[in-house]
Tab-separated table of C-alpha atoms in Angstrom:
chain	number	residue	atom	x	y	z
A	1	MET	CA	0.000	0.000	0.000
A	2	TYR	CA	1.268	3.484	-0.860
A	3	VAL	CA	2.034	5.835	2.002
A	4	CYS	CA	3.288	8.743	-0.102
A	5	SER	CA	1.488	9.236	-3.406
A	6	CYS	CA	3.716	12.162	-4.369
A	7	PHE	CA	6.852	10.014	-4.520
A	8	GLY	CA	5.344	6.517	-4.762
A	9	VAL	CA	6.692	5.357	-1.388
A	10	THR	CA	5.103	2.216	0.068
A	11	GLU	CA	4.601	1.015	3.635
A	12	ALA	CA	7.218	-1.647	2.997
A	13	GLN	CA	9.770	0.990	2.015
A	14	VAL	CA	9.029	3.073	5.127
A	15	LYS	CA	9.358	-0.032	7.313
A	16	LYS	CA	12.637	-0.933	5.573
A	17	HIS	CA	14.063	2.512	6.352
A	18	ALA	CA	12.789	2.247	9.930
A	19	ASP	CA	14.494	-1.147	10.296
A	20	ALA	CA	17.681	0.476	9.001
A	21	GLY	CA	17.532	3.062	11.815
A	22	ALA	CA	15.189	5.869	10.763
A	23	CYS	CA	13.221	6.873	13.864
A	24	THR	CA	11.437	10.047	12.794
A	25	PRO	CA	9.435	11.260	9.799
A	26	ARG	CA	12.318	13.636	9.026
A	27	GLN	CA	14.746	10.710	8.815
A	28	ILE	CA	12.302	8.841	6.575
A	29	ALA	CA	12.076	11.958	4.385
A	30	SER	CA	15.858	12.079	4.120
A	31	ALA	CA	15.932	8.460	3.038
A	32	CYS	CA	13.149	8.474	0.412
A	33	LYS	CA	11.537	11.964	0.192
A	34	ALA	CA	8.226	10.733	1.662
A	35	GLY	CA	6.478	13.605	3.419
A	36	THR	CA	8.421	16.382	1.726
A	37	ASP	CA	5.906	17.480	-0.913
A	38	CYS	CA	2.272	17.893	0.180
A	39	GLY	CA	2.825	16.510	3.705
A	40	GLY	CA	-0.354	14.438	3.622
A	41	CYS	CA	1.491	11.232	4.498
A	42	VAL	CA	3.406	12.490	7.550
A	43	ARG	CA	0.801	11.256	10.049
A	44	ARG	CA	0.752	7.830	8.395
A	45	ILE	CA	4.557	7.716	8.578
A	46	GLN	CA	4.368	8.647	12.268
A	47	ALA	CA	1.859	5.842	12.825
A	48	LEU	CA	4.101	3.339	11.051
A	49	LEU	CA	7.084	4.405	13.153
A	50	GLY	CA	5.093	4.268	16.392
A	51	ARG	CA	7.102	4.049	19.572
A	52	GLY	CA	9.086	1.033	18.391
A	53	ASP	CA	12.677	0.155	19.052
A	54	CYS	CA	14.952	3.041	18.236
A	55	ALA	CA	18.312	3.284	19.944
A	56	ARG	CA	18.327	7.088	19.974
A	57	ARG	CA	14.749	7.302	21.256
A	58	GLU	CA	15.597	4.865	24.060
A	59	LEU	CA	18.520	7.062	25.105
A	60	ILE	CA	16.310	10.155	25.147
A	61	ASP	CA	13.595	8.345	27.127
A	62	GLN	CA	16.145	7.220	29.735
A	63	ARG	CA	17.647	10.687	30.180
A	64	GLN	CA	16.726	12.374	33.452
A	65	GLU	CA	17.920	15.835	32.430
A	66	PRO	CA	16.244	18.165	29.940
A	67	ALA	CA	17.351	17.493	26.377
A	68	VAL	CA	19.343	20.712	26.006
A	69	ALA	CA	23.057	21.214	25.744
A	70	SER	CA	24.713	22.843	28.693
A	71	VAL	CA	27.019	25.703	27.845
A	72	ALA	CA	29.927	26.666	30.057
A	73	ARG	CA	29.888	30.356	30.821
A	74	PRO	CA	33.102	32.300	31.426
A	75	VAL	CA	33.708	33.486	34.943
A	76	LEU	CA	34.073	37.247	35.084
A	77	SER	CA	36.295	38.778	37.678
A	78	ASP	CA	36.403	42.306	39.075
A	79	ALA	CA	40.196	42.504	38.668
A	80	ALA	CA	40.127	44.314	35.327
């Protein structure tokens, strides 16, 4: 069954890319362009991806801290 009519991408192709490590609709789009034209298939791609096994997603889910990079700030002294 076709998921993306614009580029002729099937469910099987989306699942193949997901098995190869694509975890998000953006990663699927990078692999096969699905979801990059009219956008009508993005929700179907999300449904196919679900909350399945994805190494990166598992790392994010296990993280206790907010998912933002911490930036070291310089210490300013009054001895100028």
